[in-house]
GROMACS .gro file of C-alpha atoms in nm:
model
  393
    1UNK     CA    1  -0.220  -0.616   2.388
    2UNK     CA    2  -0.443  -0.688   2.688
    3UNK     CA    3  -0.328  -0.657   3.047
    4UNK     CA    4  -0.646  -0.826   3.171
    5UNK     CA    5  -0.861  -1.117   3.057
    6UNK     CA    6  -0.929  -1.057   2.687
    7UNK     CA    7  -1.027  -1.291   2.406
    8UNK     CA    8  -0.949  -1.174   2.052
    9UNK     CA    9  -1.178  -1.281   1.767
   10UNK     CA   10  -1.084  -1.294   1.401
   11UNK     CA   11  -1.366  -1.276   1.146
   12UNK     CA   12  -1.325  -1.312   0.769
   13UNK     CA   13  -1.523  -1.481   0.489
   14UNK     CA   14  -1.482  -1.856   0.453
   15UNK     CA   15  -1.346  -1.808   0.101
   16UNK     CA   16  -1.191  -1.504  -0.067
   17UNK     CA   17  -1.087  -1.476  -0.432
   18UNK     CA   18  -0.863  -1.184  -0.531
   19UNK     CA   19  -0.711  -1.117  -0.872
   20UNK     CA   20  -0.774  -1.063  -1.240
   21UNK     CA   21  -1.053  -1.295  -1.352
   22UNK     CA   22  -1.183  -1.378  -1.003
   23UNK     CA   23  -1.536  -1.272  -1.099
   24UNK     CA   24  -1.565  -1.564  -1.338
   25UNK     CA   25  -1.616  -1.791  -1.037
   26UNK     CA   26  -1.939  -1.620  -0.925
   27UNK     CA   27  -2.189  -1.878  -1.064
   28UNK     CA   28  -1.986  -2.173  -0.941
   29UNK     CA   29  -1.947  -2.027  -0.593
   30UNK     CA   30  -2.309  -1.923  -0.540
   31UNK     CA   31  -2.414  -2.275  -0.644
   32UNK     CA   32  -2.159  -2.423  -0.405
   33UNK     CA   33  -2.321  -2.228  -0.124
   34UNK     CA   34  -2.658  -2.376  -0.214
   35UNK     CA   35  -2.808  -2.079  -0.393
   36UNK     CA   36  -3.021  -2.118  -0.705
   37UNK     CA   37  -3.187  -1.776  -0.743
   38UNK     CA   38  -2.988  -1.490  -0.589
   39UNK     CA   39  -3.105  -1.136  -0.537
   40UNK     CA   40  -2.833  -0.908  -0.675
   41UNK     CA   41  -2.820  -0.594  -0.460
   42UNK     CA   42  -2.643  -0.314  -0.644
   43UNK     CA   43  -2.687   0.048  -0.751
   44UNK     CA   44  -2.779   0.227  -1.070
   45UNK     CA   45  -2.422   0.348  -1.124
   46UNK     CA   46  -2.291  -0.009  -1.134
   47UNK     CA   47  -2.571  -0.094  -1.377
   48UNK     CA   48  -2.506   0.212  -1.595
   49UNK     CA   49  -2.136   0.142  -1.647
   50UNK     CA   50  -2.205  -0.218  -1.743
   51UNK     CA   51  -2.053  -0.395  -1.444
   52UNK     CA   52  -2.383  -0.552  -1.344
   53UNK     CA   53  -2.424  -0.690  -1.696
   54UNK     CA   54  -2.080  -0.849  -1.676
   55UNK     CA   55  -2.202  -1.043  -1.373
   56UNK     CA   56  -2.548  -1.127  -1.504
   57UNK     CA   57  -2.392  -1.250  -1.829
   58UNK     CA   58  -2.193  -1.498  -1.621
   59UNK     CA   59  -2.510  -1.612  -1.444
   60UNK     CA   60  -2.699  -1.636  -1.774
   61UNK     CA   61  -2.424  -1.850  -1.922
   62UNK     CA   62  -2.450  -2.080  -1.620
   63UNK     CA   63  -2.829  -2.105  -1.659
   64UNK     CA   64  -2.893  -1.947  -1.320
   65UNK     CA   65  -3.201  -1.743  -1.237
   66UNK     CA   66  -3.162  -1.414  -1.049
   67UNK     CA   67  -3.330  -1.082  -0.979
   68UNK     CA   68  -3.158  -0.740  -0.973
   69UNK     CA   69  -3.238  -0.481  -0.706
   70UNK     CA   70  -3.054  -0.163  -0.806
   71UNK     CA   71  -3.213   0.092  -0.571
   72UNK     CA   72  -2.915   0.127  -0.335
   73UNK     CA   73  -2.809   0.488  -0.280
   74UNK     CA   74  -2.462   0.611  -0.169
   75UNK     CA   75  -2.556   0.618   0.200
   76UNK     CA   76  -2.809   0.331   0.212
   77UNK     CA   77  -3.117   0.392   0.423
   78UNK     CA   78  -3.365   0.191   0.625
   79UNK     CA   79  -3.612   0.244   0.339
   80UNK     CA   80  -3.359   0.097   0.092
   81UNK     CA   81  -3.327  -0.211   0.309
   82UNK     CA   82  -3.697  -0.269   0.368
   83UNK     CA   83  -3.776  -0.226  -0.002
   84UNK     CA   84  -3.504  -0.480  -0.081
   85UNK     CA   85  -3.661  -0.726   0.166
   86UNK     CA   86  -3.991  -0.694  -0.020
   87UNK     CA   87  -3.820  -0.753  -0.354
   88UNK     CA   88  -3.631  -1.057  -0.220
   89UNK     CA   89  -3.949  -1.221  -0.095
   90UNK     CA   90  -4.168  -1.124  -0.392
   91UNK     CA   91  -3.926  -1.282  -0.640
   92UNK     CA   92  -3.869  -1.606  -0.453
   93UNK     CA   93  -3.497  -1.553  -0.405
   94UNK     CA   94  -3.297  -1.797  -0.192
   95UNK     CA   95  -2.953  -1.638  -0.185
   96UNK     CA   96  -2.776  -1.303  -0.201
   97UNK     CA   97  -2.513  -1.139  -0.419
   98UNK     CA   98  -2.404  -0.787  -0.332
   99UNK     CA   99  -2.232  -0.606  -0.617
  100UNK     CA  100  -2.061  -0.270  -0.582
  101UNK     CA  101  -1.889  -0.073  -0.310
  102UNK     CA  102  -1.976  -0.036   0.055
  103UNK     CA  103  -2.323   0.100  -0.008
  104UNK     CA  104  -2.441  -0.204  -0.201
  105UNK     CA  105  -2.281  -0.446   0.044
  106UNK     CA  106  -2.427  -0.267   0.346
  107UNK     CA  107  -2.772  -0.248   0.192
  108UNK     CA  108  -2.757  -0.618   0.101
  109UNK     CA  109  -2.642  -0.712   0.450
  110UNK     CA  110  -2.940  -0.523   0.588
  111UNK     CA  111  -3.172  -0.708   0.353
  112UNK     CA  112  -3.020  -1.039   0.462
  113UNK     CA  113  -3.058  -0.956   0.831
  114UNK     CA  114  -3.427  -0.873   0.803
  115UNK     CA  115  -3.512  -1.162   0.567
  116UNK     CA  116  -3.348  -1.421   0.793
  117UNK     CA  117  -3.422  -1.272   1.136
  118UNK     CA  118  -3.742  -1.070   1.085
  119UNK     CA  119  -3.840  -0.736   1.227
  120UNK     CA  120  -3.688  -0.411   1.103
  121UNK     CA  121  -3.328  -0.317   1.035
  122UNK     CA  122  -3.334  -0.085   1.338
  123UNK     CA  123  -3.362  -0.393   1.561
  124UNK     CA  124  -3.002  -0.487   1.479
  125UNK     CA  125  -2.825  -0.162   1.563
  126UNK     CA  126  -2.535  -0.243   1.792
  127UNK     CA  127  -2.329  -0.558   1.832
  128UNK     CA  128  -2.440  -0.914   1.747
  129UNK     CA  129  -2.815  -0.858   1.774
  130UNK     CA  130  -2.914  -1.129   1.524
  131UNK     CA  131  -2.988  -1.489   1.620
  132UNK     CA  132  -3.030  -1.671   1.288
  133UNK     CA  133  -2.783  -1.751   1.012
  134UNK     CA  134  -2.775  -1.579   0.673
  135UNK     CA  135  -2.889  -1.719   0.343
  136UNK     CA  136  -2.604  -1.813   0.102
  137UNK     CA  137  -2.419  -1.483   0.056
  138UNK     CA  138  -2.150  -1.385  -0.195
  139UNK     CA  139  -2.009  -1.029  -0.208
  140UNK     CA  140  -1.850  -0.896  -0.526
  141UNK     CA  141  -1.648  -0.579  -0.477
  142UNK     CA  142  -1.611  -0.301  -0.735
  143UNK     CA  143  -1.418  -0.044  -0.528
  144UNK     CA  144  -1.098  -0.064  -0.327
  145UNK     CA  145  -1.184   0.095   0.002
  146UNK     CA  146  -1.474   0.001   0.224
  147UNK     CA  147  -1.390  -0.372   0.261
  148UNK     CA  148  -1.758  -0.427   0.333
  149UNK     CA  149  -1.736  -0.731   0.104
  150UNK     CA  150  -1.550  -0.908   0.384
  151UNK     CA  151  -1.654  -0.747   0.713
  152UNK     CA  152  -1.912  -0.792   0.985
  153UNK     CA  153  -2.001  -0.422   0.966
  154UNK     CA  154  -2.322  -0.284   0.816
  155UNK     CA  155  -2.392   0.091   0.820
  156UNK     CA  156  -2.748   0.204   0.745
  157UNK     CA  157  -2.898   0.554   0.769
  158UNK     CA  158  -3.206   0.591   0.989
  159UNK     CA  159  -3.399   0.856   0.799
  160UNK     CA  160  -3.616   0.953   1.095
  161UNK     CA  161  -3.318   1.030   1.321
  162UNK     CA  162  -3.071   1.139   1.049
  163UNK     CA  163  -2.822   0.900   1.205
  164UNK     CA  164  -2.610   0.625   1.058
  165UNK     CA  165  -2.679   0.306   1.251
  166UNK     CA  166  -2.367   0.099   1.316
  167UNK     CA  167  -2.456  -0.270   1.295
  168UNK     CA  168  -2.170  -0.500   1.391
  169UNK     CA  169  -2.269  -0.865   1.364
  170UNK     CA  170  -2.057  -1.169   1.281
  171UNK     CA  171  -2.348  -1.325   1.095
  172UNK     CA  172  -2.342  -1.057   0.822
  173UNK     CA  173  -1.987  -1.152   0.721
  174UNK     CA  174  -2.017  -1.272   0.359
  175UNK     CA  175  -1.955  -1.641   0.304
  176UNK     CA  176  -1.749  -1.566  -0.006
  177UNK     CA  177  -1.579  -1.240  -0.110
  178UNK     CA  178  -1.458  -1.163  -0.462
  179UNK     CA  179  -1.221  -0.880  -0.555
  180UNK     CA  180  -1.152  -0.864  -0.928
  181UNK     CA  181  -0.956  -0.555  -1.039
  182UNK     CA  182  -1.113  -0.589  -1.384
  183UNK     CA  183  -1.439  -0.466  -1.227
  184UNK     CA  184  -1.258  -0.161  -1.085
  185UNK     CA  185  -1.088  -0.011  -1.389
  186UNK     CA  186  -1.390   0.210  -1.462
  187UNK     CA  187  -1.379   0.383  -1.123
  188UNK     CA  188  -1.322   0.757  -1.178
  189UNK     CA  189  -1.021   0.917  -1.005
  190UNK     CA  190  -1.230   1.090  -0.737
  191UNK     CA  191  -1.397   0.765  -0.631
  192UNK     CA  192  -1.065   0.580  -0.644
  193UNK     CA  193  -0.919   0.846  -0.413
  194UNK     CA  194  -1.211   0.849  -0.170
  195UNK     CA  195  -1.231   0.471  -0.135
  196UNK     CA  196  -0.854   0.443  -0.107
  197UNK     CA  197  -0.846   0.696   0.176
  198UNK     CA  198  -1.128   0.503   0.341
  199UNK     CA  199  -0.903   0.197   0.334
  200UNK     CA  200  -0.619   0.400   0.488
  201UNK     CA  201  -0.852   0.517   0.764
  202UNK     CA  202  -0.945   0.156   0.839
  203UNK     CA  203  -0.580   0.058   0.869
  204UNK     CA  204  -0.487   0.356   1.086
  205UNK     CA  205  -0.780   0.322   1.325
  206UNK     CA  206  -0.729  -0.054   1.360
  207UNK     CA  207  -0.355  -0.008   1.421
  208UNK     CA  208  -0.412   0.225   1.717
  209UNK     CA  209  -0.731   0.059   1.843
  210UNK     CA  210  -0.753  -0.044   2.207
  211UNK     CA  211  -0.808  -0.405   2.095
  212UNK     CA  212  -0.536  -0.421   1.828
  213UNK     CA  213  -0.333  -0.741   1.839
  214UNK     CA  214  -0.041  -0.894   1.646
  215UNK     CA  215  -0.268  -1.032   1.372
  216UNK     CA  216  -0.450  -0.705   1.310
  217UNK     CA  217  -0.126  -0.507   1.330
  218UNK     CA  218   0.031  -0.729   1.064
  219UNK     CA  219  -0.265  -0.664   0.833
  220UNK     CA  220  -0.260  -0.288   0.896
  221UNK     CA  221   0.115  -0.260   0.838
  222UNK     CA  222   0.097  -0.432   0.500
  223UNK     CA  223  -0.205  -0.218   0.409
  224UNK     CA  224  -0.003   0.098   0.482
  225UNK     CA  225   0.275  -0.020   0.252
  226UNK     CA  226   0.041  -0.105  -0.035
  227UNK     CA  227  -0.173   0.209  -0.008
  228UNK     CA  228   0.129   0.440  -0.011
  229UNK     CA  229   0.274   0.245  -0.303
  230UNK     CA  230  -0.036   0.214  -0.520
  231UNK     CA  231  -0.310   0.468  -0.439
  232UNK     CA  232  -0.150   0.763  -0.617
  233UNK     CA  233  -0.086   0.540  -0.921
  234UNK     CA  234  -0.445   0.410  -0.928
  235UNK     CA  235  -0.582   0.765  -0.909
  236UNK     CA  236  -0.346   0.885  -1.183
  237UNK     CA  237  -0.422   0.595  -1.419
  238UNK     CA  238  -0.725   0.378  -1.360
  239UNK     CA  239  -0.607   0.133  -1.627
  240UNK     CA  240  -0.293   0.049  -1.429
  241UNK     CA  241  -0.383  -0.309  -1.342
  242UNK     CA  242  -0.087  -0.355  -1.108
  243UNK     CA  243  -0.205  -0.056  -0.904
  244UNK     CA  244  -0.567  -0.174  -0.913
  245UNK     CA  245  -0.474  -0.519  -0.793
  246UNK     CA  246  -0.241  -0.372  -0.531
  247UNK     CA  247  -0.530  -0.166  -0.395
  248UNK     CA  248  -0.750  -0.480  -0.390
  249UNK     CA  249  -0.504  -0.640  -0.151
  250UNK     CA  250  -0.458  -0.316   0.044
  251UNK     CA  251  -0.825  -0.258   0.112
  252UNK     CA  252  -0.880  -0.625   0.201
  253UNK     CA  253  -0.591  -0.625   0.446
  254UNK     CA  254  -0.720  -0.301   0.600
  255UNK     CA  255  -1.059  -0.471   0.624
  256UNK     CA  256  -0.905  -0.769   0.803
  257UNK     CA  257  -0.748  -0.524   1.046
  258UNK     CA  258  -1.055  -0.321   1.136
  259UNK     CA  259  -1.300  -0.610   1.114
  260UNK     CA  260  -1.118  -0.757   1.412
  261UNK     CA  261  -0.964  -0.459   1.595
  262UNK     CA  262  -1.260  -0.230   1.519
  263UNK     CA  263  -1.228   0.142   1.450
  264UNK     CA  264  -1.230   0.476   1.630
  265UNK     CA  265  -1.363   0.827   1.638
  266UNK     CA  266  -1.288   0.904   1.273
  267UNK     CA  267  -1.565   0.666   1.177
  268UNK     CA  268  -1.786   0.761   1.470
  269UNK     CA  269  -1.772   1.124   1.354
  270UNK     CA  270  -1.785   1.055   0.980
  271UNK     CA  271  -2.105   0.855   1.024
  272UNK     CA  272  -2.276   1.167   1.154
  273UNK     CA  273  -2.169   1.371   0.852
  274UNK     CA  274  -2.313   1.101   0.627
  275UNK     CA  275  -2.636   1.076   0.822
  276UNK     CA  276  -2.679   1.452   0.858
  277UNK     CA  277  -2.571   1.577   0.517
  278UNK     CA  278  -2.557   1.260   0.303
  279UNK     CA  279  -2.188   1.328   0.231
  280UNK     CA  280  -1.961   1.055   0.088
  281UNK     CA  281  -1.815   0.838   0.362
  282UNK     CA  282  -1.463   0.803   0.221
  283UNK     CA  283  -1.406   1.176   0.184
  284UNK     CA  284  -1.548   1.246   0.530
  285UNK     CA  285  -1.301   0.995   0.673
  286UNK     CA  286  -1.010   1.140   0.478
  287UNK     CA  287  -1.078   1.492   0.604
  288UNK     CA  288  -1.131   1.389   0.966
  289UNK     CA  289  -0.842   1.140   0.982
  290UNK     CA  290  -0.547   1.375   1.055
  291UNK     CA  291  -0.755   1.579   1.299
  292UNK     CA  292  -0.871   1.281   1.505
  293UNK     CA  293  -0.527   1.119   1.502
  294UNK     CA  294  -0.365   1.443   1.616
  295UNK     CA  295  -0.589   1.413   1.921
  296UNK     CA  296  -0.503   1.043   1.960
  297UNK     CA  297  -0.129   1.084   1.915
  298UNK     CA  298  -0.032   1.105   2.282
  299UNK     CA  299  -0.208   0.774   2.353
  300UNK     CA  300  -0.018   0.575   2.089
  301UNK     CA  301   0.292   0.779   2.005
  302UNK     CA  302   0.510   0.471   1.947
  303UNK     CA  303   0.264   0.328   1.698
  304UNK     CA  304   0.233   0.656   1.510
  305UNK     CA  305   0.613   0.675   1.492
  306UNK     CA  306   0.625   0.323   1.348
  307UNK     CA  307   0.348   0.418   1.107
  308UNK     CA  308   0.547   0.717   0.980
  309UNK     CA  309   0.844   0.499   0.891
  310UNK     CA  310   0.622   0.244   0.713
  311UNK     CA  311   0.470   0.531   0.516
  312UNK     CA  312   0.814   0.629   0.391
  313UNK     CA  313   0.907   0.910   0.628
  314UNK     CA  314   1.266   0.942   0.754
  315UNK     CA  315   1.247   0.920   1.133
  316UNK     CA  316   1.621   0.871   1.199
  317UNK     CA  317   1.737   1.066   1.501
  318UNK     CA  318   1.392   1.196   1.589
  319UNK     CA  319   1.217   1.170   1.921
  320UNK     CA  320   0.915   0.940   1.934
  321UNK     CA  321   0.684   1.242   1.941
  322UNK     CA  322   0.848   1.412   1.642
  323UNK     CA  323   0.848   1.087   1.446
  324UNK     CA  324   0.481   1.035   1.529
  325UNK     CA  325   0.398   1.379   1.392
  326UNK     CA  326   0.542   1.270   1.056
  327UNK     CA  327   0.267   1.009   1.022
  328UNK     CA  328   0.012   1.289   1.025
  329UNK     CA  329   0.220   1.479   0.769
  330UNK     CA  330   0.230   1.174   0.540
  331UNK     CA  331  -0.146   1.126   0.568
  332UNK     CA  332  -0.215   1.491   0.485
  333UNK     CA  333   0.020   1.480   0.186
  334UNK     CA  334  -0.139   1.165   0.042
  335UNK     CA  335  -0.485   1.314   0.088
  336UNK     CA  336  -0.382   1.631  -0.093
  337UNK     CA  337  -0.208   1.441  -0.372
  338UNK     CA  338  -0.522   1.242  -0.458
  339UNK     CA  339  -0.748   1.548  -0.452
  340UNK     CA  340  -0.942   1.519  -0.128
  341UNK     CA  341  -1.103   1.853  -0.027
  342UNK     CA  342  -0.917   2.036   0.247
  343UNK     CA  343  -1.212   2.072   0.486
  344UNK     CA  344  -1.574   1.982   0.553
  345UNK     CA  345  -1.713   2.313   0.430
  346UNK     CA  346  -1.533   2.268   0.098
  347UNK     CA  347  -1.658   1.909   0.082
  348UNK     CA  348  -2.014   2.023   0.146
  349UNK     CA  349  -1.995   2.281  -0.134
  350UNK     CA  350  -1.868   2.011  -0.370
  351UNK     CA  351  -2.194   1.820  -0.316
  352UNK     CA  352  -2.429   2.114  -0.270
  353UNK     CA  353  -2.456   2.073   0.107
  354UNK     CA  354  -2.431   2.343   0.372
  355UNK     CA  355  -2.208   2.210   0.650
  356UNK     CA  356  -2.277   2.436   0.947
  357UNK     CA  357  -2.105   2.487   1.280
  358UNK     CA  358  -2.450   2.509   1.440
  359UNK     CA  359  -2.502   2.137   1.367
  360UNK     CA  360  -2.188   2.032   1.554
  361UNK     CA  361  -2.354   1.985   1.898
  362UNK     CA  362  -2.607   1.739   1.756
  363UNK     CA  363  -2.343   1.549   1.557
  364UNK     CA  364  -2.116   1.543   1.862
  365UNK     CA  365  -2.383   1.382   2.078
  366UNK     CA  366  -2.453   1.117   1.815
  367UNK     CA  367  -2.082   1.050   1.753
  368UNK     CA  368  -2.028   0.984   2.122
  369UNK     CA  369  -2.288   0.705   2.105
  370UNK     CA  370  -2.151   0.544   1.789
  371UNK     CA  371  -2.016   0.191   1.849
  372UNK     CA  372  -1.710   0.260   1.632
  373UNK     CA  373  -1.577   0.506   1.889
  374UNK     CA  374  -1.563   0.253   2.172
  375UNK     CA  375  -1.213   0.136   2.072
  376UNK     CA  376  -1.062   0.478   2.010
  377UNK     CA  377  -0.726   0.492   2.193
  378UNK     CA  378  -0.810   0.815   2.372
  379UNK     CA  379  -1.148   0.891   2.528
  380UNK     CA  380  -1.271   1.229   2.404
  381UNK     CA  381  -1.510   1.455   2.591
  382UNK     CA  382  -1.797   1.619   2.407
  383UNK     CA  383  -1.584   1.934   2.387
  384UNK     CA  384  -1.297   1.737   2.234
  385UNK     CA  385  -1.525   1.597   1.963
  386UNK     CA  386  -1.678   1.939   1.901
  387UNK     CA  387  -1.331   2.094   1.872
  388UNK     CA  388  -1.225   1.827   1.619
  389UNK     CA  389  -1.532   1.893   1.404
  390UNK     CA  390  -1.461   2.266   1.422
  391UNK     CA  391  -1.096   2.221   1.324
  392UNK     CA  392  -1.201   2.005   1.030
  393UNK     CA  393  -1.445   2.262   0.892
   0.00000   0.00000   0.00000
């Protein structure tokens, strides 16, 4: 904790519903917030698998008007946001429902920022740049990883700069968050793995953050336990409702941790891979995580040692350093077990992208400016960041 004057904030939605059947409360809750015609921000994948219809059927049954905007892409862009703003205004919407994983939530948050505060989404890059409150906002989660349904984070790609803008603003925190594992059973194993490793990254980075505190540590510790208990099971059998619900709690707890202790250089570096190559965020995090934390280990050895034991490693009789190393071993093993590619080049090939060493200097410079890196426990030089990217190739 702090050794100087330091005030710790704790940001979460006013109401959160987690569990089987939670989605049934959507119409009631959006009405309670004062909404009568929400814009539903989602993506075509959520529409295709029928999840969006499950939600609109609930709204239809309640006699509520709505409009669906399903143009969100996996790494939402400034164009996505500005188009959504046009759709919101053109259809006379007065409230917001985001439906999906992190991409839909982030896109919707961007729409909400611009509708309520004006200007362009680029105006809000950084910390707490908005000045006006959101419209009634309910976030419905369909993945167990990003926790964007409950955070003050919004990540949007600036197409002109090929950079992911990190927007951190307490006003974008959803008023109500809903996590219903019924909406998650259709997630394929690869997406379950990627989003689950994203949740682990949130917990790890928050746990060793320079502004971690007893509340965020408690959330991160429980997230570690649940992820190591349930992620493999959820990947192996998507119909395992106990595992799905366990991951709902895990990702939310990890979200509570990083929403208030912030993140580190895993996210700062992963954002550049997403902005540069349009690679999936969760898998970028998973690949970078052991490399960045190997660099961070000397700054927080005691915490990594504690982490190893929570993750199920036997640390009896070991030095703090040796015990800390076992946390990295446990992370690598979990990542391998759930099928995460071993390196960035392999990940790029999986998605038809050419990840090149020649791009590392540009990504390094951008990563060093990313707001998520400000709370990393060890301050890396440009060479350090470049070396980590190279090791992760």
